[in-house]
XYZ file of C-alpha atoms in Angstrom:
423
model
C 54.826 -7.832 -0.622
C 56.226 -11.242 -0.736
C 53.939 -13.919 -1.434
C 53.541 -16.402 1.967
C 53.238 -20.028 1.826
C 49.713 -21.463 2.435
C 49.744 -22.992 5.880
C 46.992 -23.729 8.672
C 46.609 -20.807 10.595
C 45.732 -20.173 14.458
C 42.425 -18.591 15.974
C 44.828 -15.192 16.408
C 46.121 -14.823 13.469
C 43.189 -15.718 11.644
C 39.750 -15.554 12.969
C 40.140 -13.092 16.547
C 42.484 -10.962 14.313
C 39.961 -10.729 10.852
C 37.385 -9.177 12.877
C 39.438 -7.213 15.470
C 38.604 -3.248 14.703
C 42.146 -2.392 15.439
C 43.644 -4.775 12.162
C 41.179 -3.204 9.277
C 43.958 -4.876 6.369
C 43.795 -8.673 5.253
C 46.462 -10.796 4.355
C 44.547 -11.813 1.246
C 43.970 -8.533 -0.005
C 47.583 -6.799 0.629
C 48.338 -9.915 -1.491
C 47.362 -8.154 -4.375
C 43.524 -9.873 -4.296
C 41.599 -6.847 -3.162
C 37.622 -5.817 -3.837
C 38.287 -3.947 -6.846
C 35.060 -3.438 -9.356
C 32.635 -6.150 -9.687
C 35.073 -8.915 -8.263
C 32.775 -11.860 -7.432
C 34.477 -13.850 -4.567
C 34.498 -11.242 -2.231
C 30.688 -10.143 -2.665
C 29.551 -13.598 -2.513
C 30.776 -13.884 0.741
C 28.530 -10.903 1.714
C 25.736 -12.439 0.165
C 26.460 -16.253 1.883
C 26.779 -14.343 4.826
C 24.060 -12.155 4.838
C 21.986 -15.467 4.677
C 23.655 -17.450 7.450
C 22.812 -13.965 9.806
C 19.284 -13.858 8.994
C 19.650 -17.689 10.077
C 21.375 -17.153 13.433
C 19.635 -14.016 13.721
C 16.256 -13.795 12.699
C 15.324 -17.068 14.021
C 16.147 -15.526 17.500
C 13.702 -13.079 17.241
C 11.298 -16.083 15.887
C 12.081 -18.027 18.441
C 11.097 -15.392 20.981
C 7.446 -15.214 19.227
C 7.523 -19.111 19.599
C 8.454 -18.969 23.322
C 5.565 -16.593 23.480
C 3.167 -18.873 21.899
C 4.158 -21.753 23.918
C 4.118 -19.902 27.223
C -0.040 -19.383 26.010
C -0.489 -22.336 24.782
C 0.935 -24.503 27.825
C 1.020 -22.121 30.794
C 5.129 -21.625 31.023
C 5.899 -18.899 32.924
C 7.918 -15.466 31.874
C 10.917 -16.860 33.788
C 11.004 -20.401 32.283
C 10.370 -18.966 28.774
C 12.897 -16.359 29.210
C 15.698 -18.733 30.284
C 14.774 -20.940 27.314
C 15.678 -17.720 24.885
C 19.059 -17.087 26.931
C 20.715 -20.372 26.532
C 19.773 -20.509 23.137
C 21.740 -17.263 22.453
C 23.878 -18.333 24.826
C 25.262 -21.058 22.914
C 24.842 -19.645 19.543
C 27.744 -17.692 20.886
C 29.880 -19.902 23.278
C 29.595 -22.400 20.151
C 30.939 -19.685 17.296
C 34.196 -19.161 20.290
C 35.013 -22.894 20.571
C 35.062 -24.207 17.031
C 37.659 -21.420 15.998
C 39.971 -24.146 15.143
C 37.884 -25.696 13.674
C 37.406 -23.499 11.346
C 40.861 -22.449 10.574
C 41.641 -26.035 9.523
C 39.347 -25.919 6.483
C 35.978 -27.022 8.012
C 33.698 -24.495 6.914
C 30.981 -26.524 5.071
C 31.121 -29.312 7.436
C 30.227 -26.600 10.442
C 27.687 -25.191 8.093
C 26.205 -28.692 7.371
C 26.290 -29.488 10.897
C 24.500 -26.055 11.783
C 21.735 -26.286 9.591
C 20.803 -29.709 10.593
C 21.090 -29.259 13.985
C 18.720 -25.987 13.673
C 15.832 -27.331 11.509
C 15.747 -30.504 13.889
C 15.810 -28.482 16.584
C 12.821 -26.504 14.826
C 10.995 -28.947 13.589
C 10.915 -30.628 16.886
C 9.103 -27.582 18.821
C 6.027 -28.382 16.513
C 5.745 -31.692 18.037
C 6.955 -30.246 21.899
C 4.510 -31.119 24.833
C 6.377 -30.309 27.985
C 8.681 -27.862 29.053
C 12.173 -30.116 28.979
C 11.596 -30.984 25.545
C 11.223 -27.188 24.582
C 14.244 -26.502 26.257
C 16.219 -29.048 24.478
C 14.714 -28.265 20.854
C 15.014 -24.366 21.039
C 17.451 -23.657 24.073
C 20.416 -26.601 23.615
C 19.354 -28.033 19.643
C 19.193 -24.537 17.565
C 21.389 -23.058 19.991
C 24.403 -25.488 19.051
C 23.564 -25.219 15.635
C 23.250 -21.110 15.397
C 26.694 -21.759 17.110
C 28.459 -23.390 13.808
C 26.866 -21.316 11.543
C 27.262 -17.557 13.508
C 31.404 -17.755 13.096
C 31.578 -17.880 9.008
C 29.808 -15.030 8.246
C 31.904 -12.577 9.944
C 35.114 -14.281 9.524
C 34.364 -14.629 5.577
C 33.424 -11.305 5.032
C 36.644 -9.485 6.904
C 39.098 -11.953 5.016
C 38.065 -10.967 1.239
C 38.076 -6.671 2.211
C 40.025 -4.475 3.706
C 38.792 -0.852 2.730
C 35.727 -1.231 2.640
C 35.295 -4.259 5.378
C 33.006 -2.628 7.611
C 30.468 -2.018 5.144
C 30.982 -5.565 3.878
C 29.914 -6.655 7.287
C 27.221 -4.044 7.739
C 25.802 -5.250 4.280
C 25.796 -8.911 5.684
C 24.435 -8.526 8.852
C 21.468 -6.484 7.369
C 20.012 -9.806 6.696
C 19.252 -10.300 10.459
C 16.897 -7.089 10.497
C 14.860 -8.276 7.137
C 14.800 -11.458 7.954
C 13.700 -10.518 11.797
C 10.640 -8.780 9.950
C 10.052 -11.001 7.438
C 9.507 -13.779 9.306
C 7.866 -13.573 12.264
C 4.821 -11.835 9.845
C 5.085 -14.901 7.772
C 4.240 -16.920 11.524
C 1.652 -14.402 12.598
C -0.357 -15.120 9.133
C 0.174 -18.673 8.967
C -0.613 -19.649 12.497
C -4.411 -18.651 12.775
C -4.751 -20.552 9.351
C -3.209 -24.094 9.694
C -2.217 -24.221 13.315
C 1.058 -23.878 15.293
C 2.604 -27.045 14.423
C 2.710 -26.123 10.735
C 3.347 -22.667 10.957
C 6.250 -23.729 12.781
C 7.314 -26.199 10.525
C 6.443 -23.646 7.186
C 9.487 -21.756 9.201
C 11.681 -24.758 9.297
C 11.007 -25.432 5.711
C 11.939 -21.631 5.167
C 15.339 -21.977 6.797
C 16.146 -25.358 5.389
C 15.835 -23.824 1.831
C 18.344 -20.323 2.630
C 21.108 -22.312 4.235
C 21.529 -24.093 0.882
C 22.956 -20.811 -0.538
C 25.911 -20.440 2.124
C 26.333 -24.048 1.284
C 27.288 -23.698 -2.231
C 29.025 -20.203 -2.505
C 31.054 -19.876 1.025
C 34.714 -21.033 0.807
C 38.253 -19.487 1.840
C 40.029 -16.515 -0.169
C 42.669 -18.431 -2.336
C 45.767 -16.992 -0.496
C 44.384 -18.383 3.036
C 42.904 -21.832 1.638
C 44.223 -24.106 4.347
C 47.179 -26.467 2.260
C 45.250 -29.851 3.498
C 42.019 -31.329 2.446
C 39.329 -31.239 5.753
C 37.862 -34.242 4.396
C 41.077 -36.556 4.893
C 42.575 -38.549 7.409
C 45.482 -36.862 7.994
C 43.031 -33.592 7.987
C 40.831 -35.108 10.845
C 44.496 -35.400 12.784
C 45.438 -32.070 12.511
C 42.095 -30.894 13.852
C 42.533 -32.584 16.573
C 46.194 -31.115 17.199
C 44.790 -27.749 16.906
C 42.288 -28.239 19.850
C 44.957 -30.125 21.781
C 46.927 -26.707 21.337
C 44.277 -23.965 21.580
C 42.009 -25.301 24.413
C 44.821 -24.939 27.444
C 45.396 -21.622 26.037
C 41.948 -20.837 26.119
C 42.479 -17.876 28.986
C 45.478 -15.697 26.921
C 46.484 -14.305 29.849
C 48.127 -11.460 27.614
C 44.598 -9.890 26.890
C 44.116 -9.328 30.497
C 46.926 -6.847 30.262
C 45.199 -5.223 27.047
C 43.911 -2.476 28.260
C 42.088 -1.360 25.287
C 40.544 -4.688 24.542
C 39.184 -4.956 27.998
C 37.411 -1.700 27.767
C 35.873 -3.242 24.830
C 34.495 -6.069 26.033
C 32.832 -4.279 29.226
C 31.681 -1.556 26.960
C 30.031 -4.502 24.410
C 28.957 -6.399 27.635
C 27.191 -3.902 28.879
C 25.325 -2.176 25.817
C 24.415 -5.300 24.487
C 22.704 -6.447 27.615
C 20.523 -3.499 27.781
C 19.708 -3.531 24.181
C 18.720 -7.410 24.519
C 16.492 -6.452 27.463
C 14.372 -3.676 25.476
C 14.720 -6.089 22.400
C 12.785 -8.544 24.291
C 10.132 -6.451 26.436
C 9.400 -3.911 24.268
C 6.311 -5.533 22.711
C 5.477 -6.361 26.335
C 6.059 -2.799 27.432
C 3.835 -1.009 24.791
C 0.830 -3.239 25.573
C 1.251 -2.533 29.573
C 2.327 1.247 29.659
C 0.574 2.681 26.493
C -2.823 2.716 24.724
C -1.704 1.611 21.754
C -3.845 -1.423 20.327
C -2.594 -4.856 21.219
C -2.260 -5.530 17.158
C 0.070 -2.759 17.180
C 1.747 -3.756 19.976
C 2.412 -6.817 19.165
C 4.360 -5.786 15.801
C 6.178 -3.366 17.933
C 9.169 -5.612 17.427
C 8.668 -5.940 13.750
C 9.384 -1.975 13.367
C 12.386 -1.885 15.486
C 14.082 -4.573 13.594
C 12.994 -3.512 10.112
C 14.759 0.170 11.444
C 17.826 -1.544 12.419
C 18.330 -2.951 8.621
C 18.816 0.507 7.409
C 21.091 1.177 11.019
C 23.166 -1.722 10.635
C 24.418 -0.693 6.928
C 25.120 3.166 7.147
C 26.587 3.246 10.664
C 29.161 0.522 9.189
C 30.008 2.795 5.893
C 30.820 5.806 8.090
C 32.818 3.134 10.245
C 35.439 2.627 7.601
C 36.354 6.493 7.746
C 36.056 7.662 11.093
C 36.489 4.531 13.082
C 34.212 1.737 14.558
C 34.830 2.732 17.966
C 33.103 6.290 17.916
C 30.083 4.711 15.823
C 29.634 2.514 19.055
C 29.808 5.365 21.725
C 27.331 6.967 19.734
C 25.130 4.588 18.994
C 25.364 3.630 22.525
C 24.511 6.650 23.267
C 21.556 7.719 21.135
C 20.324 4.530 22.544
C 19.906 5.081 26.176
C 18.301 8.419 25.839
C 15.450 6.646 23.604
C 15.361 4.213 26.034
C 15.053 6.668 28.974
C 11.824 7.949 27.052
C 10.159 5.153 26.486
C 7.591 5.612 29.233
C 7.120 8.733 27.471
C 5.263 6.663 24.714
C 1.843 6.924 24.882
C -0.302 6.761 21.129
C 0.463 4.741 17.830
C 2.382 7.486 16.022
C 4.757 8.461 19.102
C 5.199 4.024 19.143
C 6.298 3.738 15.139
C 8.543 6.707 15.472
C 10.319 5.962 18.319
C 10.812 2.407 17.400
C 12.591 2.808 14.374
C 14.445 5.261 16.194
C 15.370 2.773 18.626
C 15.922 -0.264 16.049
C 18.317 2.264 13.892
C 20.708 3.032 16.535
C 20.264 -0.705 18.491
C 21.268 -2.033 14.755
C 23.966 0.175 14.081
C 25.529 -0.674 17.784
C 24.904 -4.691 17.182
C 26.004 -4.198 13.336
C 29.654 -2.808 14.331
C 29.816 -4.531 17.809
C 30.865 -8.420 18.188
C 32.521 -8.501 21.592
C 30.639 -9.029 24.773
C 27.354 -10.989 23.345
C 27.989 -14.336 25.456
C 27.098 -13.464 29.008
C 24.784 -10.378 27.955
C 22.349 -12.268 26.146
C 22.632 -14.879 28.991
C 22.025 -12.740 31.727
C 19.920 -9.966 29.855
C 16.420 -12.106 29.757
C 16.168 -13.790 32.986
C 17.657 -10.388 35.198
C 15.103 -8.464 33.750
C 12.082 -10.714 34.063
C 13.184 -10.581 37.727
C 13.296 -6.974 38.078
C 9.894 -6.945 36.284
C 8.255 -9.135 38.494
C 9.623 -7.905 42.173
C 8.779 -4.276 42.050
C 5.347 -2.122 42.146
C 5.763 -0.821 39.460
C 8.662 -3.326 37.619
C 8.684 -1.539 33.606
C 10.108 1.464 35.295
C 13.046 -0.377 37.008
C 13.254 -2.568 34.197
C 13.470 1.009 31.852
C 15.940 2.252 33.404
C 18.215 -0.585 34.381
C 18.429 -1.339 30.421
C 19.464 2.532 29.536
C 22.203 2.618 32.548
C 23.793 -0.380 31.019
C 24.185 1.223 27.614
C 24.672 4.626 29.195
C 28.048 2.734 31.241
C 29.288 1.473 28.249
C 29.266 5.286 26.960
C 30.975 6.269 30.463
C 33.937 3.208 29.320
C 34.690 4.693 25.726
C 34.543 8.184 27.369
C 37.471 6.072 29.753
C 38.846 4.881 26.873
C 39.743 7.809 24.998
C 42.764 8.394 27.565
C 44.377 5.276 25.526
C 46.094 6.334 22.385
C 45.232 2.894 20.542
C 41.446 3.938 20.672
């Protein structure tokens, strides 16, 4: 194949269409750069990345055990905490779609500069939080922004140094959410009854300060798509700001309306992800209120779901490369709705551990394949739920079984799907 000149390129030919499960070949590696052996590059990337997710992601799932401390500590309620935990993943996402540009003009270590320092402020400052405005604004608008600029590199990375093996690549990467969602919010359960909330907190911060050095110094651009300009120059800051004058009218592509397959993949991620970040959230909740399960146990109940989904995000992505990501996420889908659909069913400690990590693997291997459709379900996911919790009898039952219809209708849209030869 004859060898392209280097040249900025666009959000759809370079980010949208590296991760897009229809376009499984890069550019870089059909120039003759592929994963071959013990290459380096390439498998740095996965390691880089698999840091920057257990940034974006494991500090969500910290920052839910924070928003649970502070609602004891200062009296918030289960709305006002859960709204908190929305916008925060809210903009971790709405951020990652915006700065595609960005991006593509060579501005990866400034967004991941920009990320980190924007999240440890942001977590540093809930140590020293008294009111429930200046929570929001550390942990909902501060770490949200910055989970933003660091949440698009790892994905984007990863799918531009493979092509064979790319969904394993990404699997491998993304596994560092579920470890580090373990990892970490035992490390804040340990420290806090010693030395206080403030520090524990802060003992976190320190944590996440010292991994986002490693993206930092091994992340950069496949040779063949190194943009031709340096991002650090004058004339780099100018064509920056051409590529946003360009991309943000065409923000709506009125084209992908017309995509039939592509909208059946956003409703289908829309909706599974929703009711995955809705058991995500309540289970721990759920197990001390329906179960007789210890409240010690209960309260790890999160810990064993995302230590499963480690193990679901990595497989479920290796079988993805041969038989297709779309029928790992009907699946998944799936197998998750019926465990959800029994959860009332759980009753003792041993039934709670193994249906967790039944849960967590096929939750993980949904979210480890999946991308589309995280925006507006983690923004609506929290908030609808804590409403449906709190205006019924008996509000875990509705709140059960709204979660598993949402992942059971996004089975019921791949089952539509399947009438479309491109799936």
């Amino acid at each position: 194949m004859e060898d392209k000149p280097s040249m900025p390129l666009q959000l759809s030919e370079h980010s949208a269409e590296a991760i897009s499960p229809k376009n499984n070949i890069s550019e870089y590696d059909q120039n003759g750069q592929k994963e071959h052996g013990l290459h380096t590059l390439p498998w740095l990337q996965v390691l880089g990345s698999f840091c920057l997710n257990g940034t974006t992601w494991k500090f969500r799932c910290i920052s839910d055990l924070l928003l649970s401390e502070d609602a004891a500590r200062q009296g918030f309620s289960d709305s006002e905490i859960s709204w908190i935990g929305s916008v925060q993943g809210f903009f971790m996402f709405l951020v990652s779609f915006l700065i595609g540009p960005v991006f593509d003009a060579g501005y990866l270590h400034s967004l991941l500069l920009v990320g980190t320092l924007l999240s440890v402020v942001g977590l540093f400052m809930i140590s020293l939080c008294t009111t429930y405005w200046q929570l929001f604004l550390a942990q909902g608008v501060a770490m949200g922004l910055g989970f933003g600029c660091l949440y698009l590199p790892a994905p984007a990375l990863v799918s531009m140094h493979f092509d064979r093996h790319r969904a394993l690549a990404i699997g491998l990467s993304s596994s560092g959410s579920g470890i580090g969602a373990v990892v970490f919010p035992l490390v804040f359960t340990n420290l806090e009854p010693r030395v206080g909330f403030a520090w524990a907190t802060r003992t976190i911060a320190f944590i996440l300060l010292a991994t986002s050095v490693i993206p930092l110094a091994i992340m950069r651009f496949p040779e063949a798509r190194r943009p031709a300009h340096d991002s650090r120059s004058t004339s780099g800051r100018k064509r920056v700001i051409k590529l946003l004058a360009k991309w943000i009218p065409s923000l709506l592509d009125r084209a992908a309306l017309h995509d039939t397959p592509f909208i059946l993949l956003v409703i289908r991620s829309l909706t599974t992800l929703t009711g995955i970040y809705v058991m995500l959230y309540y289970i721990n909740l759920l197990v001390a209120a329906r179960t007789e399960v210890p409240q010690s146990l209960a309260s790890q109940s999160p810990t064993f779901v995302n230590g499963a989904s480690t193990v679901g995000r990595i497989l479920p992505s290796f079988l993805a490369d041969h038989i297709g990501p779309v029928h790992i996420l009907a699946i998944t889908a799936f197998l998750s709705s019926l465990l959800t659909f029994t959860s009332p069913s759980v009753h003792n400690s041993g039934a709670l551990v193994v249906w967790a990590i039944a849960f967590g693997s096929f939750a993980g291997a949904f979210h480890g394949v999946a991308r589309g459709g995280n925006r507006c379900g983690i923004l609506v996911a929290e908030p609808v739920a804590g409403a449906i919790l709190g205006t019924h009898g008996d509000g875990w039952v509705g709140l059960v079984g709204w979660s598993a219809s949402l992942m059971m209708a996004g089975v019921c849209v791949h089952g539509y799907g399947q009438n479309d030869a491109d799936w």
